[in-house]
C-alpha cells in the first residue's frame, strides 16, 4: 500500500500492475454488478419476449447505427433457444438498460453527488471506454481517482457483497496470468481493426484540421444530418466553394464526438468494402466522390 492509501503494486512496473487490476474491476466485477441490476429490470423468464417486442422499433435501428454489433445481435436473437443475460457484456447490458428501461446514460462523468442508477451506469461506461483505449499503461493518479468512483457504483448497483471483493482486488498482487490475458484481449481487439496505423494517423491529423474550421449549423447541414439518420448516407452537391466539404466534415466530427463513431477518410467508394468493420461504428467520408469535375451549360 502506498503512503496515500492508493493502489498496491507488485515488484514490477507500477503501470503494468495498474492496468490488469483496473480492467478486472471493470470487465469482471462491474459486469457482474450491472447484471444484477439488469435482471431486476428484465426477468429472465420474459427477457426474450421483451426483446422480440422491441426488435424492429428500437433494436434494429441501434444495429444499423452500429450501437449493437453483429456478435451482440446473435446473443439477443439466437438461432435456437432463448437469450440469457449471462452471455451479455457490460456495453450490451448498459445499452439495453438505456434504450429499453428508459434509464438515462450519458457519455461524460456525472458530478460526484449524483448517485442515481443512470449516473452509476454512465461512470462504468466512461471508465470502460477509457480502459479499452489506453495502451496497457495507466497512471497511479488516474487509477486512484477512478477506483473509488467505480467500486462505489458497483456496490450501489450490485449490492453490499461487492464491497469486500473490490477492496480485496485493490490490494492483492496481480498475477502474470492476469496481465497476459488482458494483453491478449487487447491484441485481439486491435487485429479486428482493418485500418492500419498509418492510415489511422492520417485520419486523426486530418480531423484535427477539420476541427479548426469555423462552421455555422445551417438548414442544409440539418438536412444532411436527417439523411444520415434515416438513410445512413448523404451526398452534398453544389458549386465549388459553397461549403460542401466543410458541412460534411462538421457532420462527421459530430458523429465522432457525440456518438463515438470512427471517422474513416477514403478516396474511392470501393474502399468502404475493404475497411468496413461490422463491430465498430464507422462514418466514411469522401471528398469529390465523383472526382474533381465541373459541368457547364451549353448555350
Tab-separated table of C-alpha atoms in Angstrom:
chain	number	residue	atom	x	y	z
A	1	UNK	CA	0.000	0.000	0.000
A	2	UNK	CA	1.416	3.390	-0.830
A	3	UNK	CA	1.585	6.142	1.827
A	4	UNK	CA	-1.516	7.877	0.434
A	5	UNK	CA	-3.654	4.763	0.732
A	6	UNK	CA	-3.716	4.213	-3.013
A	7	UNK	CA	-3.260	1.079	-5.079
A	8	UNK	CA	-0.712	-1.511	-4.036
A	9	UNK	CA	1.728	-2.537	-6.761
A	10	UNK	CA	3.907	-5.546	-7.415
A	11	UNK	CA	7.683	-5.663	-7.793
A	12	UNK	CA	7.344	-4.876	-11.496
A	13	UNK	CA	6.441	-1.601	-13.121
A	14	UNK	CA	3.539	0.043	-11.247
A	15	UNK	CA	1.842	0.942	-14.507
A	16	UNK	CA	1.992	-2.702	-15.615
A	17	UNK	CA	0.120	-3.634	-12.444
A	18	UNK	CA	-2.484	-0.875	-12.627
A	19	UNK	CA	-3.870	-1.878	-15.997
A	20	UNK	CA	-4.884	-5.503	-15.258
A	21	UNK	CA	-6.219	-4.530	-11.834
A	22	UNK	CA	-8.401	-1.765	-13.253
A	23	UNK	CA	-9.503	-3.939	-16.172
A	24	UNK	CA	-10.579	-6.743	-13.865
A	25	UNK	CA	-12.618	-4.292	-11.799
A	26	UNK	CA	-14.422	-3.084	-14.927
A	27	UNK	CA	-14.727	-6.234	-17.008
A	28	UNK	CA	-15.427	-8.723	-14.205
A	29	UNK	CA	-16.881	-7.019	-11.157
A	30	UNK	CA	-18.701	-4.169	-12.896
A	31	UNK	CA	-20.234	-6.534	-15.454
A	32	UNK	CA	-21.480	-8.845	-12.710
A	33	UNK	CA	-22.940	-5.948	-10.716
A	34	UNK	CA	-24.703	-4.480	-13.749
A	35	UNK	CA	-26.115	-7.928	-14.494
A	36	UNK	CA	-27.767	-7.890	-11.052
A	37	UNK	CA	-29.491	-4.622	-11.944
A	38	UNK	CA	-30.275	-5.846	-15.448
A	39	UNK	CA	-32.001	-8.986	-14.157
A	40	UNK	CA	-34.086	-6.850	-11.809
A	41	UNK	CA	-35.317	-4.816	-14.772
A	42	UNK	CA	-35.716	-7.756	-17.172
A	43	UNK	CA	-36.716	-11.018	-15.552
A	44	UNK	CA	-35.067	-13.952	-17.297
A	45	UNK	CA	-38.433	-15.626	-17.908
A	46	UNK	CA	-39.665	-12.747	-20.075
A	47	UNK	CA	-36.414	-11.276	-21.430
A	48	UNK	CA	-36.751	-12.840	-24.877
A	49	UNK	CA	-40.332	-11.610	-25.134
A	50	UNK	CA	-39.272	-8.042	-24.317
A	51	UNK	CA	-36.505	-8.172	-26.919
A	52	UNK	CA	-38.852	-9.570	-29.560
A	53	UNK	CA	-41.398	-6.833	-28.861
A	54	UNK	CA	-38.759	-4.134	-29.344
A	55	UNK	CA	-36.780	-5.794	-32.135
A	56	UNK	CA	-37.957	-3.717	-35.084
A	57	UNK	CA	-38.815	-0.399	-33.459
A	58	UNK	CA	-35.794	0.041	-31.163
A	59	UNK	CA	-33.144	-2.652	-31.529
A	60	UNK	CA	-32.780	-2.885	-35.311
A	61	UNK	CA	-32.184	0.891	-35.639
A	62	UNK	CA	-29.465	0.549	-32.986
A	63	UNK	CA	-27.905	-2.249	-35.015
A	64	UNK	CA	-27.957	-0.134	-38.176
A	65	UNK	CA	-26.208	2.649	-36.278
A	66	UNK	CA	-23.560	0.146	-35.051
A	67	UNK	CA	-24.570	0.699	-31.425
A	68	UNK	CA	-25.255	-3.045	-31.303
A	69	UNK	CA	-22.786	-5.149	-33.286
A	70	UNK	CA	-23.424	-8.421	-35.086
A	71	UNK	CA	-21.951	-10.605	-32.336
A	72	UNK	CA	-24.229	-8.965	-29.757
A	73	UNK	CA	-27.214	-9.297	-32.083
A	74	UNK	CA	-26.721	-13.058	-32.266
A	75	UNK	CA	-26.775	-13.194	-28.464
A	76	UNK	CA	-30.042	-11.253	-28.351
A	77	UNK	CA	-31.731	-13.376	-31.001
A	78	UNK	CA	-30.110	-16.833	-31.000
A	79	UNK	CA	-30.942	-19.289	-33.773
A	80	UNK	CA	-32.189	-21.795	-31.204
A	81	UNK	CA	-33.314	-21.420	-27.619
A	82	UNK	CA	-33.783	-18.225	-25.641
A	83	UNK	CA	-31.338	-15.473	-24.879
A	84	UNK	CA	-29.677	-15.091	-21.466
A	85	UNK	CA	-28.106	-12.090	-19.761
A	86	UNK	CA	-25.312	-14.413	-18.600
A	87	UNK	CA	-23.838	-14.044	-22.087
A	88	UNK	CA	-24.091	-10.244	-22.269
A	89	UNK	CA	-21.095	-7.977	-21.826
A	90	UNK	CA	-21.094	-4.681	-19.956
A	91	UNK	CA	-21.716	-2.486	-23.002
A	92	UNK	CA	-24.676	-4.528	-24.226
A	93	UNK	CA	-26.404	-4.532	-20.837
A	94	UNK	CA	-25.932	-0.782	-20.434
A	95	UNK	CA	-27.242	-0.241	-23.967
A	96	UNK	CA	-30.391	-2.268	-23.254
A	97	UNK	CA	-30.990	-0.593	-19.893
A	98	UNK	CA	-30.701	2.787	-21.573
A	99	UNK	CA	-32.959	2.040	-24.520
A	100	UNK	CA	-35.483	-0.429	-23.111
A	101	UNK	CA	-35.695	0.588	-19.448
A	102	UNK	CA	-35.508	4.336	-20.166
A	103	UNK	CA	-32.569	4.870	-17.826
A	104	UNK	CA	-30.588	7.981	-18.740
A	105	UNK	CA	-26.977	7.078	-19.540
A	106	UNK	CA	-24.586	9.779	-20.738
A	107	UNK	CA	-21.094	9.968	-22.217
A	108	UNK	CA	-19.357	12.212	-19.678
A	109	UNK	CA	-18.719	11.668	-15.983
A	110	UNK	CA	-21.615	12.850	-13.808
A	111	UNK	CA	-20.925	15.008	-10.784
A	112	UNK	CA	-19.949	13.093	-7.653
A	113	UNK	CA	-23.183	13.826	-5.821
A	114	UNK	CA	-25.325	12.046	-8.404
A	115	UNK	CA	-25.878	8.503	-7.094
A	116	UNK	CA	-28.691	7.542	-9.475
A	117	UNK	CA	-28.666	4.287	-11.426
A	118	UNK	CA	-28.138	6.194	-14.668
A	119	UNK	CA	-25.179	8.085	-13.210
A	120	UNK	CA	-23.551	4.868	-11.995
A	121	UNK	CA	-24.026	3.203	-15.380
A	122	UNK	CA	-22.514	6.290	-17.008
A	123	UNK	CA	-19.462	6.045	-14.737
A	124	UNK	CA	-18.903	2.407	-15.652
A	125	UNK	CA	-19.390	3.107	-19.353
A	126	UNK	CA	-16.980	6.055	-19.219
A	127	UNK	CA	-14.173	4.175	-17.487
A	128	UNK	CA	-14.702	1.058	-19.576
A	129	UNK	CA	-14.176	3.133	-22.736
A	130	UNK	CA	-11.113	4.777	-21.209
A	131	UNK	CA	-9.502	1.463	-20.308
A	132	UNK	CA	-10.093	-0.005	-23.773
A	133	UNK	CA	-8.329	2.923	-25.425
A	134	UNK	CA	-5.297	3.003	-23.156
A	135	UNK	CA	-2.038	1.419	-24.332
A	136	UNK	CA	-1.720	-1.014	-21.414
A	137	UNK	CA	-0.497	1.796	-19.151
A	138	UNK	CA	-2.477	3.661	-16.507
A	139	UNK	CA	-1.079	6.248	-14.132
A	140	UNK	CA	-1.465	5.879	-10.381
A	141	UNK	CA	-3.315	9.208	-10.301
A	142	UNK	CA	-5.881	8.040	-12.840
A	143	UNK	CA	-6.344	4.744	-11.036
A	144	UNK	CA	-6.765	6.304	-7.597
A	145	UNK	CA	-9.323	8.779	-8.930
A	146	UNK	CA	-11.354	6.217	-10.830
A	147	UNK	CA	-11.186	3.307	-8.409
A	148	UNK	CA	-13.430	4.764	-5.725
A	149	UNK	CA	-15.977	6.015	-8.257
A	150	UNK	CA	-16.200	2.632	-9.954
A	151	UNK	CA	-16.191	0.464	-6.831
A	152	UNK	CA	-18.875	2.606	-5.176
A	153	UNK	CA	-21.011	2.410	-8.322
A	154	UNK	CA	-20.541	-1.373	-8.367
A	155	UNK	CA	-21.713	-1.677	-4.754
A	156	UNK	CA	-24.771	0.511	-5.357
A	157	UNK	CA	-25.764	-1.489	-8.437
A	158	UNK	CA	-24.872	-4.999	-7.309
A	159	UNK	CA	-25.201	-4.906	-3.547
A	160	UNK	CA	-23.026	-4.713	-0.448
A	161	UNK	CA	-21.445	-8.115	-1.149
A	162	UNK	CA	-19.316	-6.447	-3.838
A	163	UNK	CA	-17.640	-4.096	-1.365
A	164	UNK	CA	-15.250	-6.670	0.084
A	165	UNK	CA	-14.431	-8.070	-3.353
A	166	UNK	CA	-13.478	-4.622	-4.651
A	167	UNK	CA	-11.384	-3.924	-1.545
A	168	UNK	CA	-9.507	-7.204	-1.912
A	169	UNK	CA	-8.795	-6.582	-5.584
A	170	UNK	CA	-7.434	-3.145	-4.720
A	171	UNK	CA	-4.611	-4.571	-2.602
A	172	UNK	CA	-3.999	-8.056	-3.967
A	173	UNK	CA	-0.998	-8.879	-6.120
A	174	UNK	CA	-1.797	-9.202	-9.813
A	175	UNK	CA	-0.592	-12.457	-11.291
A	176	UNK	CA	1.174	-12.691	-14.616
A	177	UNK	CA	-1.802	-14.607	-15.982
A	178	UNK	CA	-3.997	-11.544	-15.392
A	179	UNK	CA	-1.642	-9.342	-17.385
A	180	UNK	CA	-1.169	-11.866	-20.173
A	181	UNK	CA	-4.904	-12.437	-20.530
A	182	UNK	CA	-5.733	-8.731	-20.696
A	183	UNK	CA	-2.937	-8.052	-23.150
A	184	UNK	CA	-4.225	-10.846	-25.371
A	185	UNK	CA	-7.746	-9.395	-25.255
A	186	UNK	CA	-6.450	-6.032	-26.400
A	187	UNK	CA	-4.309	-7.639	-29.100
A	188	UNK	CA	-7.370	-9.438	-30.458
A	189	UNK	CA	-9.279	-6.164	-30.432
A	190	UNK	CA	-6.521	-4.471	-32.407
A	191	UNK	CA	-6.300	-7.240	-35.000
A	192	UNK	CA	-10.015	-6.754	-35.696
A	193	UNK	CA	-9.276	-3.190	-36.794
A	194	UNK	CA	-8.960	-3.246	-40.573
A	195	UNK	CA	-7.401	0.216	-40.690
A	196	UNK	CA	-3.624	0.199	-40.367
A	197	UNK	CA	-1.805	2.562	-38.022
A	198	UNK	CA	-0.526	4.797	-40.807
A	199	UNK	CA	-3.967	5.355	-42.298
A	200	UNK	CA	-5.494	5.935	-38.875
A	201	UNK	CA	-2.824	8.520	-38.060
A	202	UNK	CA	-3.562	10.386	-41.289
A	203	UNK	CA	-7.277	10.336	-40.450
A	204	UNK	CA	-6.594	11.738	-36.981
A	205	UNK	CA	-4.362	14.512	-38.336
A	206	UNK	CA	-6.984	15.423	-40.931
A	207	UNK	CA	-9.675	15.529	-38.255
A	208	UNK	CA	-7.537	17.963	-36.269
A	209	UNK	CA	-7.538	20.262	-39.293
A	210	UNK	CA	-11.303	19.921	-39.660
A	211	UNK	CA	-11.788	20.971	-36.046
A	212	UNK	CA	-10.222	24.338	-36.875
A	213	UNK	CA	-12.898	25.087	-39.483
A	214	UNK	CA	-15.490	27.656	-38.448
A	215	UNK	CA	-18.963	26.270	-39.046
A	216	UNK	CA	-22.456	27.661	-38.592
A	217	UNK	CA	-25.110	24.942	-38.479
A	218	UNK	CA	-27.318	25.799	-41.436
A	219	UNK	CA	-30.564	24.365	-42.764
A	220	UNK	CA	-28.525	22.364	-45.288
A	221	UNK	CA	-26.402	20.781	-42.555
A	222	UNK	CA	-29.518	19.863	-40.583
A	223	UNK	CA	-30.990	18.268	-43.704
A	224	UNK	CA	-27.801	16.265	-44.314
A	225	UNK	CA	-27.944	15.088	-40.700
A	226	UNK	CA	-31.513	13.901	-41.225
A	227	UNK	CA	-30.480	11.971	-44.338
A	228	UNK	CA	-27.696	10.207	-42.459
A	229	UNK	CA	-30.037	9.325	-39.590
A	230	UNK	CA	-32.673	7.816	-41.868
A	231	UNK	CA	-30.675	6.533	-44.850
A	232	UNK	CA	-27.150	6.065	-43.407
A	233	UNK	CA	-25.780	8.135	-46.298
A	234	UNK	CA	-25.722	11.691	-47.619
A	235	UNK	CA	-24.220	13.362	-50.682
A	236	UNK	CA	-23.550	17.104	-50.761
A	237	UNK	CA	-23.687	18.576	-54.268
A	238	UNK	CA	-23.008	22.174	-55.255
A	239	UNK	CA	-20.647	24.594	-56.981
A	240	UNK	CA	-17.029	24.916	-55.935
A	241	UNK	CA	-16.507	26.915	-52.751
A	242	UNK	CA	-20.089	26.672	-51.473
A	243	UNK	CA	-19.105	24.774	-48.314
A	244	UNK	CA	-19.892	21.169	-49.246
A	245	UNK	CA	-16.738	19.715	-47.721
A	246	UNK	CA	-16.964	21.868	-44.603
A	247	UNK	CA	-20.530	20.686	-43.998
A	248	UNK	CA	-19.587	17.020	-44.383
A	249	UNK	CA	-16.540	17.435	-42.135
A	250	UNK	CA	-18.703	19.064	-39.461
A	251	UNK	CA	-21.278	16.260	-39.544
A	252	UNK	CA	-18.583	13.577	-39.342
A	253	UNK	CA	-16.986	15.299	-36.348
A	254	UNK	CA	-20.355	15.499	-34.602
A	255	UNK	CA	-20.864	11.758	-35.088
A	256	UNK	CA	-17.393	11.082	-33.704
A	257	UNK	CA	-17.716	13.372	-30.698
A	258	UNK	CA	-21.314	12.644	-29.696
A	259	UNK	CA	-21.850	9.046	-30.818
A	260	UNK	CA	-18.280	7.669	-30.744
A	261	UNK	CA	-18.045	6.918	-34.468
A	262	UNK	CA	-14.668	6.243	-36.086
A	263	UNK	CA	-14.065	8.656	-38.958
A	264	UNK	CA	-12.592	6.844	-41.962
A	265	UNK	CA	-11.394	9.108	-44.775
A	266	UNK	CA	-11.300	7.368	-48.146
A	267	UNK	CA	-10.688	8.315	-51.773
A	268	UNK	CA	-12.946	5.855	-53.577
A	269	UNK	CA	-16.263	4.167	-52.688
A	270	UNK	CA	-14.741	0.696	-53.148
A	271	UNK	CA	-12.534	1.325	-50.101
A	272	UNK	CA	-15.624	1.137	-47.893
A	273	UNK	CA	-15.893	-2.581	-48.610
A	274	UNK	CA	-12.244	-3.097	-47.675
A	275	UNK	CA	-12.316	-1.050	-44.458
A	276	UNK	CA	-15.840	-1.767	-43.228
A	277	UNK	CA	-15.861	-3.338	-39.772
A	278	UNK	CA	-19.259	-4.592	-38.524
A	279	UNK	CA	-18.036	-4.480	-34.922
A	280	UNK	CA	-17.223	-0.755	-34.967
A	281	UNK	CA	-19.255	2.389	-35.509
A	282	UNK	CA	-17.815	3.998	-38.637
A	283	UNK	CA	-18.543	7.038	-40.769
A	284	UNK	CA	-16.882	7.098	-44.191
A	285	UNK	CA	-16.016	10.482	-45.675
A	286	UNK	CA	-15.186	11.033	-49.352
A	287	UNK	CA	-14.371	14.429	-50.813
A	288	UNK	CA	-15.121	14.705	-54.542
A	289	UNK	CA	-16.751	11.288	-54.705
A	290	UNK	CA	-17.127	11.600	-58.495
A	291	UNK	CA	-13.739	13.197	-58.943
A	292	UNK	CA	-12.935	16.859	-59.422
A	293	UNK	CA	-15.256	17.852	-62.230
A	294	UNK	CA	-17.457	20.718	-63.296
A	295	UNK	CA	-20.423	20.810	-65.611
A	296	UNK	CA	-21.003	23.693	-67.965
A	297	UNK	CA	-24.227	24.539	-69.682
A	298	UNK	CA	-24.084	24.776	-73.451
A	299	UNK	CA	-25.644	27.847	-74.954
